[in-house]
């Protein structure tokens, strides 16, 4: 049985701030269903709900070298819905409010990367693949090759590094090279950890991993260009031979309008039942109950998600006969602008600045259109959830949005949503108006599009197979790669 250890800084339902957490939950489940022994390790944050913390079993205490420091390492294990989860415990680093944003982020995640490698012999599970995700785990391929690979237990393990968002890279002063990573000057430079004179965790993952993936094919191409490359496009072009784009899926059991316990009326591609969900949602949110198009957004409220475009056109949009519901948290400036807009248009717009899973499901079920005008979007999960619930996505053609949403084509009748190309507020508004026209004046076409949304499949079915092929490929190339790597160090 192929054994894969997922290493990440978040995983639903334990700790989540965004889509990364969902993927670290749902992909291992999908792999497990395909007979891959996939397990997960994350930090033991104090915010993990108490009911899970109570069930954790302490497995081992060990020491983690963080350069010259000798830190405590605790390995905790929990079985949850058929998956084995490991948690790396150290209260000095992880007994804090929230997941991120501390002064010693470099030290916390240097510790995490070293700690994960130190605890492998105690898992009672020797992974074939270390599958690392985003910058917090970027040092693992480097540490693995430098400190562990030669030891008998660690031989033949391969590393995969997945980029979920190139924007966040983990960039710190060069002093940490010695002080936290315990490495000398030979690791600087283009071929090493260095990025404009600093240490870059994301770049380190890219350079040292055996394989790099990102979460859609389009994003894999985009990040090789200066516009999307966040200054790493050169390095990504250099390593493009080991870079592959694999689109994310969503958990089709969790997001299933036929069985979803959170929504008002269960349905599958039924216009009437969808309408009933909308009516109930309007009642709950104290919006006028009537047959107007209901637009929605469930999102982190950041620049990435195209909030600038939305803000720019809000008043023009709300002058139309529509309703708008927003759910999410994010940058205070965006929250403020949305709050004020909702106050200006109380009969048309509601905005909730919080996480609320049950409400999110109700919104997907009740909405007609789902707005996602992202500036960039590595994959995007909510457009896939929206499709699953028959809320037609309006997206900007970038990254995963481009790979998953096909704009309605009047000639061929194909399409599962609407899209626009340029990051331009009035192109966005124009596209919304185009969609509204079908809803208001050409209902048969609208209903056909609604049915189309249910015909696509973005479960993990395909992508899990692609990951398995990638793992297998990596392991069969073992001999050759092993030799060339030995020469490196
Ligand atoms: C990040 C990206 C998002 C992607 C998610 C999971 O949150 O911004 O596009 O869907 O990671 O890979």
PDB file of N, CA and C in Angstrom, residues 323-408:
ATOM      1  N   UNK A 323     -30.901  40.981  -5.224  1.00  0.00           N
ATOM      2  CA  UNK A 323     -30.527  40.932  -3.815  1.00  0.00           C
ATOM      3  C   UNK A 323     -29.103  40.380  -3.732  1.00  0.00           C
ATOM      4  N   UNK A 324     -28.379  40.808  -2.697  1.00  0.00           N
ATOM      5  CA  UNK A 324     -26.979  40.412  -2.567  1.00  0.00           C
ATOM      6  C   UNK A 324     -26.692  40.002  -1.120  1.00  0.00           C
ATOM      7  N   UNK A 325     -26.065  38.827  -0.965  1.00  0.00           N
ATOM      8  CA  UNK A 325     -25.683  38.350   0.368  1.00  0.00           C
ATOM      9  C   UNK A 325     -24.191  38.053   0.382  1.00  0.00           C
ATOM     10  N   UNK A 326     -23.514  38.594   1.394  1.00  0.00           N
ATOM     11  CA  UNK A 326     -22.066  38.370   1.518  1.00  0.00           C
ATOM     12  C   UNK A 326     -21.774  37.740   2.875  1.00  0.00           C
ATOM     13  N   UNK A 327     -20.956  36.702   2.883  1.00  0.00           N
ATOM     14  CA  UNK A 327     -20.544  36.072   4.143  1.00  0.00           C
ATOM     15  C   UNK A 327     -19.037  35.862   4.112  1.00  0.00           C
ATOM     16  N   UNK A 328     -18.348  36.332   5.142  1.00  0.00           N
ATOM     17  CA  UNK A 328     -16.913  36.093   5.192  1.00  0.00           C
ATOM     18  C   UNK A 328     -16.228  37.100   6.094  1.00  0.00           C
ATOM     19  N   UNK A 329     -14.957  36.869   6.338  1.00  0.00           N
ATOM     20  CA  UNK A 329     -14.186  37.829   7.128  1.00  0.00           C
ATOM     21  C   UNK A 329     -12.972  38.240   6.321  1.00  0.00           C
ATOM     22  N   UNK A 330     -12.377  39.350   6.695  1.00  0.00           N
ATOM     23  CA  UNK A 330     -11.199  39.759   5.950  1.00  0.00           C
ATOM     24  C   UNK A 330     -10.708  41.124   6.329  1.00  0.00           C
ATOM     25  N   UNK A 331     -10.176  41.803   5.340  1.00  0.00           N
ATOM     26  CA  UNK A 331      -9.546  43.098   5.602  1.00  0.00           C
ATOM     27  C   UNK A 331     -10.588  44.107   6.078  1.00  0.00           C
ATOM     28  N   UNK A 332     -10.266  44.838   7.167  1.00  0.00           N
ATOM     29  CA  UNK A 332     -11.236  45.755   7.773  1.00  0.00           C
ATOM     30  C   UNK A 332     -11.801  46.768   6.773  1.00  0.00           C
ATOM     31  N   UNK A 333     -10.983  47.246   5.851  1.00  0.00           N
ATOM     32  CA  UNK A 333     -11.451  48.227   4.872  1.00  0.00           C
ATOM     33  C   UNK A 333     -12.588  47.673   4.021  1.00  0.00           C
ATOM     34  N   UNK A 334     -12.452  46.443   3.597  1.00  0.00           N
ATOM     35  CA  UNK A 334     -13.516  45.829   2.787  1.00  0.00           C
ATOM     36  C   UNK A 334     -14.770  45.587   3.622  1.00  0.00           C
ATOM     37  N   UNK A 335     -14.550  45.115   4.857  1.00  0.00           N
ATOM     38  CA  UNK A 335     -15.712  44.884   5.727  1.00  0.00           C
ATOM     39  C   UNK A 335     -16.483  46.189   5.912  1.00  0.00           C
ATOM     40  N   UNK A 336     -15.734  47.253   6.154  1.00  0.00           N
ATOM     41  CA  UNK A 336     -16.361  48.547   6.378  1.00  0.00           C
ATOM     42  C   UNK A 336     -17.166  48.991   5.154  1.00  0.00           C
ATOM     43  N   UNK A 337     -16.580  48.879   3.984  1.00  0.00           N
ATOM     44  CA  UNK A 337     -17.260  49.305   2.756  1.00  0.00           C
ATOM     45  C   UNK A 337     -18.533  48.479   2.539  1.00  0.00           C
ATOM     46  N   UNK A 338     -18.451  47.198   2.817  1.00  0.00           N
ATOM     47  CA  UNK A 338     -19.629  46.342   2.612  1.00  0.00           C
ATOM     48  C   UNK A 338     -20.709  46.644   3.653  1.00  0.00           C
ATOM     49  N   UNK A 339     -20.257  46.901   4.886  1.00  0.00           N
ATOM     50  CA  UNK A 339     -21.214  47.218   5.954  1.00  0.00           C
ATOM     51  C   UNK A 339     -21.996  48.488   5.587  1.00  0.00           C
ATOM     52  N   UNK A 340     -21.263  49.471   5.104  1.00  0.00           N
ATOM     53  CA  UNK A 340     -21.923  50.735   4.749  1.00  0.00           C
ATOM     54  C   UNK A 340     -22.881  50.548   3.575  1.00  0.00           C
ATOM     55  N   UNK A 341     -22.475  49.743   2.612  1.00  0.00           N
ATOM     56  CA  UNK A 341     -23.352  49.491   1.460  1.00  0.00           C
ATOM     57  C   UNK A 341     -24.636  48.787   1.919  1.00  0.00           C
ATOM     58  N   UNK A 342     -24.475  47.826   2.838  1.00  0.00           N
ATOM     59  CA  UNK A 342     -25.661  47.110   3.341  1.00  0.00           C
ATOM     60  C   UNK A 342     -26.581  48.068   4.086  1.00  0.00           C
ATOM     61  N   UNK A 343     -25.983  49.056   4.768  1.00  0.00           N
ATOM     62  CA  UNK A 343     -26.813  50.049   5.465  1.00  0.00           C
ATOM     63  C   UNK A 343     -27.529  50.968   4.471  1.00  0.00           C
ATOM     64  N   UNK A 344     -26.880  51.256   3.373  1.00  0.00           N
ATOM     65  CA  UNK A 344     -27.514  52.109   2.349  1.00  0.00           C
ATOM     66  C   UNK A 344     -28.642  51.379   1.623  1.00  0.00           C
ATOM     67  N   UNK A 345     -28.523  50.037   1.537  1.00  0.00           N
ATOM     68  CA  UNK A 345     -29.506  49.259   0.755  1.00  0.00           C
ATOM     69  C   UNK A 345     -30.086  48.121   1.604  1.00  0.00           C
ATOM     70  N   UNK A 346     -30.741  48.460   2.728  1.00  0.00           N
ATOM     71  CA  UNK A 346     -31.159  47.393   3.660  1.00  0.00           C
ATOM     72  C   UNK A 346     -32.153  46.402   3.045  1.00  0.00           C
ATOM     73  N   UNK A 347     -32.875  46.823   2.042  1.00  0.00           N
ATOM     74  CA  UNK A 347     -33.866  45.923   1.413  1.00  0.00           C
ATOM     75  C   UNK A 347     -33.239  45.020   0.369  1.00  0.00           C
ATOM     76  N   UNK A 348     -31.970  45.253   0.082  1.00  0.00           N
ATOM     77  CA  UNK A 348     -31.349  44.503  -1.021  1.00  0.00           C
ATOM     78  C   UNK A 348     -30.081  43.760  -0.655  1.00  0.00           C
ATOM     79  N   UNK A 349     -29.424  44.208   0.376  1.00  0.00           N
ATOM     80  CA  UNK A 349     -28.117  43.607   0.658  1.00  0.00           C
ATOM     81  C   UNK A 349     -27.939  43.272   2.137  1.00  0.00           C
ATOM     82  N   UNK A 350     -27.351  42.088   2.383  1.00  0.00           N
ATOM     83  CA  UNK A 350     -26.992  41.697   3.754  1.00  0.00           C
ATOM     84  C   UNK A 350     -25.534  41.258   3.746  1.00  0.00           C
ATOM     85  N   UNK A 351     -24.795  41.643   4.780  1.00  0.00           N
ATOM     86  CA  UNK A 351     -23.391  41.237   4.862  1.00  0.00           C
ATOM     87  C   UNK A 351     -23.113  40.732   6.276  1.00  0.00           C
ATOM     88  N   UNK A 352     -22.481  39.565   6.380  1.00  0.00           N
ATOM     89  CA  UNK A 352     -22.172  38.951   7.674  1.00  0.00           C
ATOM     90  C   UNK A 352     -20.683  38.697   7.747  1.00  0.00           C
ATOM     91  N   UNK A 353     -20.037  39.283   8.754  1.00  0.00           N
ATOM     92  CA  UNK A 353     -18.579  39.162   8.839  1.00  0.00           C
ATOM     93  C   UNK A 353     -18.211  38.121   9.879  1.00  0.00           C
ATOM     94  N   UNK A 354     -18.290  36.883   9.489  1.00  0.00           N
ATOM     95  CA  UNK A 354     -18.034  35.776  10.415  1.00  0.00           C
ATOM     96  C   UNK A 354     -17.849  34.494   9.610  1.00  0.00           C
ATOM     97  N   UNK A 355     -17.391  33.429  10.322  1.00  0.00           N
ATOM     98  CA  UNK A 355     -17.420  32.090   9.749  1.00  0.00           C
ATOM     99  C   UNK A 355     -18.710  31.446  10.211  1.00  0.00           C
ATOM    100  N   UNK A 356     -19.474  30.901   9.320  1.00  0.00           N
ATOM    101  CA  UNK A 356     -20.676  30.183   9.731  1.00  0.00           C
ATOM    102  C   UNK A 356     -20.993  29.159   8.651  1.00  0.00           C
ATOM    103  N   UNK A 357     -20.575  27.931   8.950  1.00  0.00           N
ATOM    104  CA  UNK A 357     -20.667  26.875   7.960  1.00  0.00           C
ATOM    105  C   UNK A 357     -22.115  26.605   7.540  1.00  0.00           C
ATOM    106  N   UNK A 358     -23.012  26.557   8.535  1.00  0.00           N
ATOM    107  CA  UNK A 358     -24.409  26.240   8.235  1.00  0.00           C
ATOM    108  C   UNK A 358     -25.015  27.337   7.354  1.00  0.00           C
ATOM    109  N   UNK A 359     -24.728  28.586   7.686  1.00  0.00           N
ATOM    110  CA  UNK A 359     -25.252  29.687   6.874  1.00  0.00           C
ATOM    111  C   UNK A 359     -24.650  29.641   5.471  1.00  0.00           C
ATOM    112  N   UNK A 360     -23.371  29.297   5.387  1.00  0.00           N
ATOM    113  CA  UNK A 360     -22.733  29.210   4.063  1.00  0.00           C
ATOM    114  C   UNK A 360     -23.491  28.210   3.187  1.00  0.00           C
ATOM    115  N   UNK A 361     -23.796  27.055   3.740  1.00  0.00           N
ATOM    116  CA  UNK A 361     -24.536  26.055   2.952  1.00  0.00           C
ATOM    117  C   UNK A 361     -25.900  26.595   2.519  1.00  0.00           C
ATOM    118  N   UNK A 362     -26.561  27.288   3.421  1.00  0.00           N
ATOM    119  CA  UNK A 362     -27.892  27.839   3.097  1.00  0.00           C
ATOM    120  C   UNK A 362     -27.778  28.869   1.968  1.00  0.00           C
ATOM    121  N   UNK A 363     -26.704  29.630   2.000  1.00  0.00           N
ATOM    122  CA  UNK A 363     -26.515  30.647   0.963  1.00  0.00           C
ATOM    123  C   UNK A 363     -26.263  29.992  -0.390  1.00  0.00           C
ATOM    124  N   UNK A 364     -25.398  28.975  -0.411  1.00  0.00           N
ATOM    125  CA  UNK A 364     -25.162  28.274  -1.686  1.00  0.00           C
ATOM    126  C   UNK A 364     -26.473  27.694  -2.221  1.00  0.00           C
ATOM    127  N   UNK A 365     -27.275  27.161  -1.308  1.00  0.00           N
ATOM    128  CA  UNK A 365     -28.531  26.531  -1.744  1.00  0.00           C
ATOM    129  C   UNK A 365     -29.554  27.564  -2.200  1.00  0.00           C
ATOM    130  N   UNK A 366     -29.520  28.760  -1.595  1.00  0.00           N
ATOM    131  CA  UNK A 366     -30.551  29.749  -1.903  1.00  0.00           C
ATOM    132  C   UNK A 366     -30.184  30.689  -3.051  1.00  0.00           C
ATOM    133  N   UNK A 367     -28.888  30.795  -3.353  1.00  0.00           N
ATOM    134  CA  UNK A 367     -28.461  31.807  -4.327  1.00  0.00           C
ATOM    135  C   UNK A 367     -28.677  31.347  -5.765  1.00  0.00           C
ATOM    136  N   UNK A 368     -28.936  32.329  -6.630  1.00  0.00           N
ATOM    137  CA  UNK A 368     -29.030  32.049  -8.074  1.00  0.00           C
ATOM    138  C   UNK A 368     -27.674  32.217  -8.743  1.00  0.00           C
ATOM    139  N   UNK A 369     -26.945  33.234  -8.303  1.00  0.00           N
ATOM    140  CA  UNK A 369     -25.654  33.541  -8.926  1.00  0.00           C
ATOM    141  C   UNK A 369     -24.592  33.667  -7.845  1.00  0.00           C
ATOM    142  N   UNK A 370     -23.404  33.202  -8.174  1.00  0.00           N
ATOM    143  CA  UNK A 370     -22.311  33.248  -7.208  1.00  0.00           C
ATOM    144  C   UNK A 370     -21.179  34.093  -7.781  1.00  0.00           C
ATOM    145  N   UNK A 371     -20.749  35.122  -7.048  1.00  0.00           N
ATOM    146  CA  UNK A 371     -19.768  36.073  -7.585  1.00  0.00           C
ATOM    147  C   UNK A 371     -18.339  35.739  -7.164  1.00  0.00           C
ATOM    148  N   UNK A 372     -17.446  35.652  -8.134  1.00  0.00           N
ATOM    149  CA  UNK A 372     -16.041  35.362  -7.831  1.00  0.00           C
ATOM    150  C   UNK A 372     -15.132  36.071  -8.842  1.00  0.00           C
ATOM    151  N   UNK A 373     -15.024  37.392  -8.697  1.00  0.00           N
ATOM    152  CA  UNK A 373     -14.247  38.159  -9.687  1.00  0.00           C
ATOM    153  C   UNK A 373     -12.764  38.253  -9.316  1.00  0.00           C
ATOM    154  N   UNK A 374     -12.130  37.144  -9.001  1.00  0.00           N
ATOM    155  CA  UNK A 374     -10.791  37.160  -8.395  1.00  0.00           C
ATOM    156  C   UNK A 374      -9.732  37.845  -9.258  1.00  0.00           C
ATOM    157  N   UNK A 375      -8.811  38.502  -8.574  1.00  0.00           N
ATOM    158  CA  UNK A 375      -7.638  39.073  -9.227  1.00  0.00           C
ATOM    159  C   UNK A 375      -6.737  37.939  -9.708  1.00  0.00           C
ATOM    160  N   UNK A 376      -6.533  36.968  -8.835  1.00  0.00           N
ATOM    161  CA  UNK A 376      -5.895  35.708  -9.223  1.00  0.00           C
ATOM    162  C   UNK A 376      -6.536  34.622  -8.385  1.00  0.00           C
ATOM    163  N   UNK A 377      -6.497  33.397  -8.856  1.00  0.00           N
ATOM    164  CA  UNK A 377      -7.157  32.322  -8.118  1.00  0.00           C
ATOM    165  C   UNK A 377      -6.481  30.991  -8.421  1.00  0.00           C
ATOM    166  N   UNK A 378      -5.586  30.539  -7.529  1.00  0.00           N
ATOM    167  CA  UNK A 378      -4.871  29.287  -7.793  1.00  0.00           C
ATOM    168  C   UNK A 378      -5.820  28.150  -8.198  1.00  0.00           C
ATOM    169  N   UNK A 379      -6.843  27.931  -7.401  1.00  0.00           N
ATOM    170  CA  UNK A 379      -7.888  27.000  -7.843  1.00  0.00           C
ATOM    171  C   UNK A 379      -9.249  27.612  -7.587  1.00  0.00           C
ATOM    172  N   UNK A 380      -9.532  27.865  -6.296  1.00  0.00           N
ATOM    173  CA  UNK A 380     -10.871  28.311  -5.923  1.00  0.00           C
ATOM    174  C   UNK A 380     -11.711  27.081  -5.663  1.00  0.00           C
ATOM    175  N   UNK A 381     -12.359  27.075  -4.517  1.00  0.00           N
ATOM    176  CA  UNK A 381     -13.234  25.946  -4.192  1.00  0.00           C
ATOM    177  C   UNK A 381     -14.682  26.378  -4.220  1.00  0.00           C
ATOM    178  N   UNK A 382     -14.947  27.648  -3.893  1.00  0.00           N
ATOM    179  CA  UNK A 382     -16.361  28.027  -3.729  1.00  0.00           C
ATOM    180  C   UNK A 382     -17.124  28.041  -5.045  1.00  0.00           C
ATOM    181  N   UNK A 383     -16.434  28.283  -6.176  1.00  0.00           N
ATOM    182  CA  UNK A 383     -17.170  28.181  -7.440  1.00  0.00           C
ATOM    183  C   UNK A 383     -17.608  26.736  -7.684  1.00  0.00           C
ATOM    184  N   UNK A 384     -16.826  25.781  -7.167  1.00  0.00           N
ATOM    185  CA  UNK A 384     -17.191  24.372  -7.339  1.00  0.00           C
ATOM    186  C   UNK A 384     -18.364  24.007  -6.432  1.00  0.00           C
ATOM    187  N   UNK A 385     -18.328  24.569  -5.218  1.00  0.00           N
ATOM    188  CA  UNK A 385     -19.458  24.337  -4.302  1.00  0.00           C
ATOM    189  C   UNK A 385     -20.718  24.977  -4.883  1.00  0.00           C
ATOM    190  N   UNK A 386     -20.555  26.203  -5.394  1.00  0.00           N
ATOM    191  CA  UNK A 386     -21.701  26.908  -5.980  1.00  0.00           C
ATOM    192  C   UNK A 386     -22.329  26.074  -7.101  1.00  0.00           C
ATOM    193  N   UNK A 387     -21.494  25.524  -7.971  1.00  0.00           N
ATOM    194  CA  UNK A 387     -22.016  24.691  -9.065  1.00  0.00           C
ATOM    195  C   UNK A 387     -22.796  23.500  -8.530  1.00  0.00           C
ATOM    196  N   UNK A 388     -22.234  22.902  -7.500  1.00  0.00           N
ATOM    197  CA  UNK A 388     -22.863  21.711  -6.908  1.00  0.00           C
ATOM    198  C   UNK A 388     -24.277  22.031  -6.420  1.00  0.00           C
ATOM    199  N   UNK A 389     -24.476  23.315  -6.007  1.00  0.00           N
ATOM    200  CA  UNK A 389     -25.787  23.725  -5.491  1.00  0.00           C
ATOM    201  C   UNK A 389     -26.592  24.497  -6.540  1.00  0.00           C
ATOM    202  N   UNK A 390     -26.073  24.520  -7.759  1.00  0.00           N
ATOM    203  CA  UNK A 390     -26.820  25.187  -8.826  1.00  0.00           C
ATOM    204  C   UNK A 390     -26.884  26.693  -8.706  1.00  0.00           C
ATOM    205  N   UNK A 391     -25.900  27.303  -8.048  1.00  0.00           N
ATOM    206  CA  UNK A 391     -25.771  28.775  -8.060  1.00  0.00           C
ATOM    207  C   UNK A 391     -24.745  29.070  -9.150  1.00  0.00           C
ATOM    208  N   UNK A 392     -25.172  29.689 -10.237  1.00  0.00           N
ATOM    209  CA  UNK A 392     -24.266  29.812 -11.383  1.00  0.00           C
ATOM    210  C   UNK A 392     -23.140  30.803 -11.091  1.00  0.00           C
ATOM    211  N   UNK A 393     -21.891  30.362 -11.269  1.00  0.00           N
ATOM    212  CA  UNK A 393     -20.764  31.249 -10.952  1.00  0.00           C
ATOM    213  C   UNK A 393     -20.543  32.318 -12.018  1.00  0.00           C
ATOM    214  N   UNK A 394     -20.234  33.527 -11.543  1.00  0.00           N
ATOM    215  CA  UNK A 394     -19.754  34.609 -12.419  1.00  0.00           C
ATOM    216  C   UNK A 394     -18.309  34.840 -12.007  1.00  0.00           C
ATOM    217  N   UNK A 395     -17.368  34.515 -12.889  1.00  0.00           N
ATOM    218  CA  UNK A 395     -15.960  34.508 -12.486  1.00  0.00           C
ATOM    219  C   UNK A 395     -15.106  35.301 -13.456  1.00  0.00           C
ATOM    220  N   UNK A 396     -13.935  35.687 -12.953  1.00  0.00           N
ATOM    221  CA  UNK A 396     -12.947  36.229 -13.873  1.00  0.00           C
ATOM    222  C   UNK A 396     -12.091  35.065 -14.367  1.00  0.00           C
ATOM    223  N   UNK A 397     -11.703  35.132 -15.641  1.00  0.00           N
ATOM    224  CA  UNK A 397     -10.979  33.993 -16.222  1.00  0.00           C
ATOM    225  C   UNK A 397      -9.529  33.982 -15.771  1.00  0.00           C
ATOM    226  N   UNK A 398      -9.295  33.409 -14.613  1.00  0.00           N
ATOM    227  CA  UNK A 398      -7.927  33.292 -14.120  1.00  0.00           C
ATOM    228  C   UNK A 398      -7.779  31.998 -13.324  1.00  0.00           C
ATOM    229  N   UNK A 399      -6.596  31.403 -13.358  1.00  0.00           N
ATOM    230  CA  UNK A 399      -6.292  30.205 -12.571  1.00  0.00           C
ATOM    231  C   UNK A 399      -7.355  29.137 -12.687  1.00  0.00           C
ATOM    232  N   UNK A 400      -7.710  28.587 -11.521  1.00  0.00           N
ATOM    233  CA  UNK A 400      -8.676  27.489 -11.494  1.00  0.00           C
ATOM    234  C   UNK A 400     -10.063  27.892 -11.960  1.00  0.00           C
ATOM    235  N   UNK A 401     -10.373  29.198 -11.881  1.00  0.00           N
ATOM    236  CA  UNK A 401     -11.696  29.647 -12.338  1.00  0.00           C
ATOM    237  C   UNK A 401     -11.810  29.406 -13.842  1.00  0.00           C
ATOM    238  N   UNK A 402     -10.709  29.650 -14.533  1.00  0.00           N
ATOM    239  CA  UNK A 402     -10.691  29.448 -15.980  1.00  0.00           C
ATOM    240  C   UNK A 402     -10.830  27.961 -16.331  1.00  0.00           C
ATOM    241  N   UNK A 403     -10.264  27.109 -15.478  1.00  0.00           N
ATOM    242  CA  UNK A 403     -10.288  25.668 -15.766  1.00  0.00           C
ATOM    243  C   UNK A 403     -11.607  24.999 -15.403  1.00  0.00           C
ATOM    244  N   UNK A 404     -12.415  25.650 -14.583  1.00  0.00           N
ATOM    245  CA  UNK A 404     -13.615  24.952 -14.113  1.00  0.00           C
ATOM    246  C   UNK A 404     -14.927  25.585 -14.590  1.00  0.00           C
ATOM    247  N   UNK A 405     -14.890  26.862 -14.954  1.00  0.00           N
ATOM    248  CA  UNK A 405     -16.138  27.529 -15.354  1.00  0.00           C
ATOM    249  C   UNK A 405     -16.102  27.839 -16.849  1.00  0.00           C
ATOM    250  N   UNK A 406     -17.116  27.353 -17.542  1.00  0.00           N
ATOM    251  CA  UNK A 406     -17.231  27.609 -18.979  1.00  0.00           C
ATOM    252  C   UNK A 406     -18.351  28.619 -19.168  1.00  0.00           C
ATOM    253  N   UNK A 407     -18.002  29.769 -19.724  1.00  0.00           N
ATOM    254  CA  UNK A 407     -18.994  30.826 -19.874  1.00  0.00           C
ATOM    255  C   UNK A 407     -20.059  30.400 -20.889  1.00  0.00           C
ATOM    256  N   UNK A 408     -21.296  30.754 -20.608  1.00  0.00           N
ATOM    257  CA  UNK A 408     -22.393  30.317 -21.481  1.00  0.00           C
ATOM    258  C   UNK A 408     -22.184  30.814 -22.910  1.00  0.00           C
TER     259      UNK A 408
END
